Every structure is written in structure tokens, then in C-alpha cells.
Amino acid sequence: MSLTNKLQFSFMKDLGAPALMALNQAGKKKRPPKPNPHFGPPLKSAKRLKEIMTRHYFLARYARGARPVAWVTSGAPVELLRAFGFYTIYPENHGALCGAQKMGPKLCQAAEEHGYHPDLCSYARIDLGHYFTGITPAGRLPKPDLLFASNNICQTVLYWYKALAHYHNVPLLLFDTPYNFRDITDSDVSFMSAQLEEMIPVLERVSGRKFVMERFQEIVQMAHDTSALWGQVLATMSHRPAPMTIFDAFVHLAPVVSLRGLPVSREYYKLLLAELQERVSLGIGAVTNENKRLMWDNIAIWYKVRDYAELFASKGMNFVAATYTNAWAETIHYLDQAKPFESMARAYGLVILNNNLNHRLGLMEQMIKDYQVDGLVIHSARSCKPYSVGQYDMKRLLMERLGVPSVVIEADITDSRHYSEEQAQVRLEAFFEALEN
Amino acid sequence: MPYFAGIDVGSLSSDAVIIDGDANILGFSVQPTGAHSTNAAEAALAEALDKAAVSRADLAYIVATGYGRVSVPFAHKRITEISCHGLGAHHLFPDTGTVIDIGGQDSKVIRLDKFGKVVDFSMNDKCAAGTGRFLEVMAERLGVSLDQMGALSQQAQREIEISSVCTVFAESEVVSLIARNQPKAEIIRGLHKAIVGRVWSMVKALGVTGAVTMSGGVAKNQGVVKLMEAKLGQKVHIHSEPQIIGALGAALAALRGGKA
């Protein structure tokens, strides 16, 4: 870490970034968003969210050399890295950003030109495409000093991060989480917590900082509190009308995913929660005429989020729950600063994608009841097989047990070449016809 | 007396059905869609009206369905082919619990409740495998007409497997089989098995309840129907004009004032 880089980073963090962002805002013509009669008033917190995320990506440009930089998978126990002051980049979050900006096909193609197969996860292809071309909507991503992956979300991350480790010539830490077929065992937990402890010397070497237990415990507590707040944010949608839609939640999810364990994310969710609670007390709904409540399964179709939000709202349908957004609230109650390693092993070993399908079915049943869900939209994502496997069985069983109708949309999270508008339309319209009759 | 029309603009054919207030079929038409959906819809409607001896001015309500339903400007309402196939099949065969529709561009399995309302459905993905288009491509390659395929497949002496499910790959496979002088009948039977296998995965995913009705042009193919019956372990209902079931359902929806 060089002193110049550190000074530059600290200047940008405190003065440069806010000033440049303000300047950037001032330069843009304030175009008030076209009022859409199907939506309630927009969330005021969204402005703050945009600031936080813009600043995070903006500062990332100055992080290299000033702070140790790690690239991290969405399900990795990042709290450990926070104890060493790592600046973290989430390629999956970046991939979602590229997807939302409709840059997916271009970056995926760049990876395919280097021999990566079109069936590979499109988050991975976007990330590798970014490596080959440098194209990103975020300006510039800092080169990693360390890669940190956990296979609790899929096995693909292992090979994807191995490729990154090869290209960047930096160490890769893998947190290996045994799949939970029935119940997590003590030996699973000790296997996982021992790995975390073994990572400390590597993290000390890469970051040049000593591990301080008390600091780590504070971070674990902060992550716990942030995720608990996120859980409360989601729970406000059990009210009728729901004060936000899951399409909002897809976006407001970013801090708990990629800034978890930092004060900024915890403070943000306090703000968002207060706003949502106020909306609940005033009876303000995200959708003006909420007559049907839906649940979403799987990762968002990032390039269709806005279109879908408008389409469903125009029918008076609101998505009030999703297994995806719930994932960052579901297992976090296991986090316990008194037993940081062991509790992290449970919290991260039991995430939805590392847990068995019976668990997922039970969770979906519970969410359908808690959120009074009338129908289910299931995204079968070409990229994410661990999430998409078993969906047809879930669909059938939920129909049998709860009589909840559902529809499967075959698409991809970011690679819109795998999305057919006509085919998705006809499925959705048939679903609407079934719900309305 | 008011009359009602349903028009199903599919990828390969555009079909129209005219019914009276008691849901009797007075006339129907099946026309190739060709390159212009609106013209095809017009042509199908004109022929069906002609056959029914009904004038266009006497049509009280028109419902359009199928992929080209947005290209029928004179329709009062547009409803998906999923609901329409359900309505049509239930009307013709009231014990129908499951509809297997193999159309030109897609295939779908629809589960109905006892009133003909759609309970659940499954459609093939963005791919021509398991559709009428798959057979059309292969018929062309084999130099036979689509209508001949069913009868020809019955002459097969042996079973052969077409291992590719993809239309493009399966065509290459057929080319190799032709090169090896494999009898046409056997190749066709192999193709029928491939299409049934492909649709079967959707049938399995949804589960079969009640009687099964097959709709869509491929239901005219006895080879496919027989293989499907063998898989199901039960006979299926086939109407003499399985292609018009979607348009019939649309006409029935028109009779109900546009309610799916």
C-alpha cells in the first residue's frame, strides 16, 4: 500500500467523491420521472441508495494501492475480510448492474470469444468479458489483491474464481460449505469454522494488517444487525397494500449484499425501514390498486425489471415476496459475536442454495402464507442451475398443497439473448387469465 | 341471430371458427399464415363465414388468439391460446383434464379443472424441438408430405433412435441415416418418438389428470398419436379437425363476451 494512494483514496472518500458526484448531478438536467398512475409515490430513500452505490463504485477506482482489494462471491462470509479493511468488489453485483444496463450480451460475447461456453453462468461471462475488454458501467474496477469465493451458492464460482486467480495472479481463498441434505452436523460446522480460522494468516499477509478479535466481533454484530434490518424491511411487505414491490427490493438489496458489515449499510436500512413503516401507517402502497399479491422465485431478470414492474403494476398485481431477496435475511440470525466463526459457519452453510429442496419448499409455503400470496412467478434462469433445479416439482407441490397457481418464465439473469419476449408474454398473459378468472 | 367468431393466428396456420348462440360450429377454415398475419386472419375469417353462410355484419363478437393475435385489428378481444385450447377441448370433450397441443411453433400441455378452466400449463422453451416445425423440416428433408408421415411411420419394421432433440442437430442425424439407406418409415418413426419424448417431459412435469385431448396440426399424425397413447397408457381424444380447437375456444370466449 503506498502513501500516495492512501492519501488520494482518503481525499476522494471525504471530499473528492461527494464533490464530483454533486457536480455530476448538477450537470444533469433534472427530468422529473413520468408519473405512472399504477405506482404509488416513489421511495424517497432511493436517492440515498443511489448515492451510496455510486460512491462505492466511484471510490473503487482509487482503492487499489490504498486499501487491500478483494473480489468476493455473493454468499461468501465477507465479515472476515472487513476485519482487515478490504475494499470489496462483488462481480455478481457488478454483473447485475451490467444486466440492468443491458450490457450483458456484449460482455458475455467477449468471454465467449475467448473460449468460454455460452452455457456458462452469465455473471461469470460478464465478469470475464469485463476482464478481457475493461468495459464496465462503473468506470473502472480495481484489480484484486485477493479473491474470496464460497461454493455455498454454486460450484461455478470455484472455476470462475480460479480463472480470475490465474489471470490476475493473486491468491484465491475458497470457503467450502458442505451441502445440507438433512441437518447440519457439528462436524460440518467445525469443518467450516476451521477453514475461516485458517484464512487469517493469508489475510494478514495480503492486507498487511493484524487480526483483532474485538474488531471482528463488532463487524459480525454489525452484519447481524444489518441483515436483521433487511429482514424487517422485507416484512413490511406483508402489509396490505405492500409499501414497496419486490422490484424495489431487488435494487435496495445492494447494500446488504455488497456493503454488509459496514456502518453505511446498517444506517441505510434504518432509513429505509422508517420510510416503509411510515408508508404502512399511512396506507401508501407501492402499487396503487393492489388486488393480487405475488411471489418471485430466483434471481431477477435484470434487463426486464422495469418492464415487469410496469406490466404487473398495470394489472394491479404486486410482488410482495421473493426467495431471492429473502436469502440475505434468512440465515443471518445464526450470526453471534460471542461465537463468530462457528456462527458464521451456520449462517453461510445454511443459505437457501446450499440447503435441501424440502427446506426450500417449506420456506416457500411459509412465505406464501405470511405474505398472503395469490400466485407465483418462477424464473427458470439459464445461468443459475442450483436455483432453477427442482422448480417444476416446487410448482406442482405448491399447487397441490396450497392451490397457488404459478407460471415458469424461461430466461436468463443478464444474457437477454436467452429471453424471448413473445414466449414470455404468452405465458404471463395465460397466467393473468388464470388469476383473473 | 348473433354469431360469434374465433380466430387463431398461429405460426404455420391461421384458423377461424364461426359459432351460433348455442355454440354450434357453423363453419371453419384453416389457412396457411404465410408472411402476413393480418391477411391470413382476414382470409381465414372470410372462408369460415362463407362456409357458415353468415355475413360479417352478423358477427356480434370476435376473439383472436395465437401468436399473431395482436395482428387481428378487428378482434374485440385477444386471449392467449392456452385459455382457448382449454375452452375448445373442454367443449368438444367435456371429460378433458389434460390438453396436449403440438402446434407449429410451440407445444404445450394444459391442465384443466372440470369446468374447462386452466389450472396449470407448461410450454416448450425457445426451441423448435417437439413442435410441428420439427416435423416439417424433417418431412422436407425426407421428401415426403407432412400428411404422409403418420401412415408411413406405421410401416416401420424396426425401431431406431434419433438421439438429438435439437431440430438442427436432428436434421444432420437424418441426413446421415439417409446416407446409410435407412428406410424412410423407420426414420420417420424415430422422429415421431423424438417429438413424443420431448413433449412427454412436459406431460410428466405437469402430471396427467382426466381424459387427454390432443390438439394442433400434429394431432392429425397417427404415428405421433399412437406413440403418445402408448406412453400415456390411455386413449386420447382427437377431433376430426384438431387444428381448429384454439379458434373454437376463441369463438366460445366470444360467445361469453370475451371472458377466457
Coordinates of C-alpha atoms in Angstrom, one line a residue, chain B residues 23-230:
Chain B
A23 CA -72.2 -22.9 -29.6
N24 CA -72.8 -25.0 -32.7
I25 CA -70.0 -24.9 -35.2
L26 CA -71.3 -23.4 -38.4
G27 CA -68.2 -23.1 -40.4
F28 CA -64.4 -23.1 -40.1
S29 CA -61.3 -22.5 -42.1
V30 CA -57.6 -23.4 -42.0
Q31 CA -55.3 -21.2 -44.0
P32 CA -51.5 -21.0 -44.2
T33 CA -50.3 -17.9 -42.2
G34 CA -47.6 -17.1 -44.7
A35 CA -45.8 -13.9 -44.3
H36 CA -48.7 -11.6 -43.3
S37 CA -50.7 -12.4 -40.2
T38 CA -53.5 -9.8 -40.8
N39 CA -54.1 -11.0 -44.3
A40 CA -54.2 -14.6 -43.2
A41 CA -56.6 -13.8 -40.4
E42 CA -58.9 -12.0 -42.9
A43 CA -58.7 -14.9 -45.4
A44 CA -59.5 -17.5 -42.7
L45 CA -62.4 -15.4 -41.4
A46 CA -63.8 -14.8 -44.9
E47 CA -63.7 -18.5 -45.8
A48 CA -65.2 -19.6 -42.5
L49 CA -68.0 -17.0 -42.8
D50 CA -68.6 -18.2 -46.4
K51 CA -68.9 -21.9 -45.3
A52 CA -71.2 -20.9 -42.4
A53 CA -73.3 -18.8 -44.7
V54 CA -73.1 -15.9 -42.2
S55 CA -72.4 -12.3 -43.1
R56 CA -69.7 -10.5 -41.4
A57 CA -72.2 -7.8 -40.2
D58 CA -73.9 -10.5 -38.1
L59 CA -70.9 -11.2 -36.0
A60 CA -71.6 -10.0 -32.5
Y61 CA -68.1 -10.6 -31.1
I62 CA -64.7 -11.7 -32.4
V63 CA -61.9 -13.1 -30.2
A64 CA -58.4 -13.5 -31.6
T65 CA -55.8 -15.9 -30.2
G66 CA -52.4 -17.4 -31.1
Y67 CA -49.1 -15.8 -31.7
G68 CA -50.5 -13.4 -34.2
R69 CA -53.5 -12.4 -32.0
V70 CA -52.1 -8.8 -31.8
S71 CA -52.3 -8.6 -35.7
V72 CA -56.1 -9.0 -35.8
P73 CA -57.2 -5.4 -35.7
F74 CA -60.9 -6.3 -36.0
A75 CA -61.0 -8.5 -32.9
H76 CA -62.9 -7.3 -29.9
K77 CA -60.6 -9.1 -27.5
R78 CA -57.4 -11.1 -27.5
I79 CA -56.9 -14.1 -25.3
T80 CA -53.9 -16.5 -25.1
E81 CA -54.1 -19.8 -27.0
I82 CA -53.6 -21.5 -23.6
S83 CA -57.0 -20.5 -22.3
C84 CA -58.5 -21.0 -25.8
H85 CA -57.2 -24.5 -26.3
G86 CA -58.6 -25.3 -22.8
L87 CA -62.1 -23.9 -23.7
G88 CA -62.2 -25.6 -27.1
A89 CA -61.0 -29.0 -25.8
H90 CA -63.4 -28.9 -22.9
H91 CA -66.3 -28.0 -25.2
L92 CA -65.7 -30.9 -27.6
F93 CA -64.7 -33.5 -24.9
P94 CA -66.1 -32.4 -21.5
D95 CA -64.1 -35.1 -19.6
T96 CA -60.9 -33.5 -20.8
G97 CA -58.5 -32.9 -17.9
T98 CA -55.3 -32.5 -19.9
V99 CA -54.7 -30.9 -23.3
I100 CA -51.6 -31.7 -25.3
D101 CA -51.3 -29.2 -28.1
I102 CA -48.5 -29.6 -30.6
G103 CA -48.6 -26.6 -32.8
G104 CA -46.3 -25.3 -35.5
Q105 CA -44.1 -23.2 -33.3
D106 CA -44.5 -24.5 -29.8
S107 CA -46.1 -27.3 -27.9
K108 CA -47.9 -27.1 -24.6
V109 CA -49.6 -29.2 -22.0
I110 CA -52.5 -27.7 -20.3
R111 CA -54.3 -29.0 -17.2
L112 CA -58.0 -28.1 -16.8
D113 CA -60.4 -28.3 -14.0
K114 CA -63.8 -29.8 -14.5
F115 CA -65.2 -26.5 -15.9
G116 CA -62.5 -26.3 -18.5
K117 CA -60.6 -23.5 -16.7
V118 CA -56.8 -23.6 -16.9
V119 CA -55.3 -24.8 -13.7
D120 CA -51.7 -25.1 -14.9
F121 CA -49.7 -25.3 -18.1
S122 CA -46.3 -26.0 -19.4
M123 CA -44.8 -24.8 -22.7
N124 CA -41.6 -25.8 -24.6
D125 CA -38.7 -23.4 -24.4
K126 CA -37.2 -21.2 -27.1
C127 CA -36.6 -24.1 -29.5
A128 CA -38.4 -25.9 -32.3
A129 CA -37.8 -29.4 -30.9
G130 CA -41.1 -31.1 -30.1
T131 CA -43.2 -28.9 -32.5
G132 CA -44.8 -29.1 -35.8
R133 CA -41.9 -27.2 -37.3
F134 CA -39.6 -30.1 -36.3
L135 CA -41.6 -32.5 -38.4
E136 CA -42.0 -30.0 -41.2
V137 CA -38.2 -29.6 -41.5
M138 CA -37.7 -33.4 -41.5
A139 CA -40.5 -34.1 -44.0
E140 CA -38.9 -31.7 -46.4
R141 CA -35.5 -33.4 -45.9
L142 CA -37.1 -36.8 -46.5
G143 CA -39.1 -35.7 -49.5
V144 CA -42.5 -36.7 -48.1
S145 CA -45.5 -34.6 -47.3
L146 CA -46.5 -33.9 -43.7
D147 CA -49.7 -35.7 -44.2
Q148 CA -48.0 -38.9 -45.3
M149 CA -45.7 -39.2 -42.3
G150 CA -48.3 -40.8 -40.0
A151 CA -49.1 -43.6 -42.4
L152 CA -45.5 -44.1 -43.4
S153 CA -44.3 -44.5 -39.9
Q154 CA -46.7 -47.4 -39.4
Q155 CA -44.7 -49.4 -41.9
A156 CA -41.5 -49.3 -39.9
Q157 CA -40.1 -52.8 -39.3
R158 CA -37.5 -51.8 -36.7
E159 CA -37.1 -49.1 -34.0
I160 CA -34.3 -46.5 -34.5
E161 CA -33.4 -43.7 -32.2
I162 CA -32.9 -40.1 -33.2
S163 CA -30.7 -39.1 -30.3
S164 CA -30.7 -35.3 -30.9
V165 CA -33.6 -33.3 -29.5
C166 CA -32.4 -30.2 -31.3
T167 CA -34.0 -29.7 -34.8
V168 CA -30.8 -28.6 -36.4
F169 CA -28.8 -31.5 -35.0
A170 CA -31.6 -34.0 -35.7
E171 CA -31.7 -32.9 -39.3
S172 CA -27.9 -33.7 -39.6
E173 CA -28.7 -37.0 -38.0
V174 CA -31.4 -37.7 -40.5
V175 CA -29.0 -36.8 -43.3
S176 CA -26.6 -39.5 -42.0
L177 CA -29.4 -42.0 -41.8
I178 CA -30.5 -41.3 -45.4
A179 CA -26.9 -41.7 -46.4
R180 CA -26.9 -45.1 -44.8
N181 CA -30.0 -46.1 -46.7
Q182 CA -32.1 -46.4 -43.6
P183 CA -35.7 -47.0 -44.6
K184 CA -37.8 -43.8 -44.6
A185 CA -40.5 -45.4 -42.5
E186 CA -38.0 -46.2 -39.7
I187 CA -36.5 -42.7 -39.8
I188 CA -40.0 -41.2 -39.5
R189 CA -40.9 -43.4 -36.6
G190 CA -37.7 -42.4 -34.9
L191 CA -38.6 -38.8 -35.4
H192 CA -42.1 -39.3 -34.0
K193 CA -40.5 -40.9 -31.0
A194 CA -38.2 -37.9 -30.6
I195 CA -41.1 -35.5 -30.7
V196 CA -43.2 -37.5 -28.3
G197 CA -40.2 -37.8 -25.9
R198 CA -39.7 -34.1 -26.0
V199 CA -43.4 -33.4 -25.3
W200 CA -43.5 -36.2 -22.7
S201 CA -41.2 -34.3 -20.4
M202 CA -43.7 -31.5 -20.2
V203 CA -46.6 -34.0 -19.7
K204 CA -44.6 -35.6 -16.8
A205 CA -43.8 -32.3 -15.3
L206 CA -47.4 -31.3 -15.2
G207 CA -49.0 -34.7 -14.5
V208 CA -52.0 -36.2 -16.3
T209 CA -55.5 -35.8 -14.9
G210 CA -58.7 -37.0 -16.5
A211 CA -59.0 -37.7 -20.2
V212 CA -56.4 -36.4 -22.6
T213 CA -57.3 -34.4 -25.7
M214 CA -54.7 -33.7 -28.4
S215 CA -54.9 -30.5 -30.4
G216 CA -52.9 -28.8 -33.1
G217 CA -51.9 -30.0 -36.5
V218 CA -49.6 -32.7 -35.3
A219 CA -52.6 -34.5 -33.7
K220 CA -53.6 -35.5 -37.3
N221 CA -50.4 -37.6 -37.4
Q222 CA -51.5 -41.1 -36.4
G223 CA -47.9 -42.1 -35.8
V224 CA -47.4 -39.5 -33.1
V225 CA -50.8 -40.1 -31.6
K226 CA -50.2 -43.9 -31.2
L227 CA -46.8 -43.3 -29.6
M228 CA -48.3 -40.8 -27.2
E229 CA -51.2 -43.2 -26.3
A230 CA -48.6 -45.9 -25.6

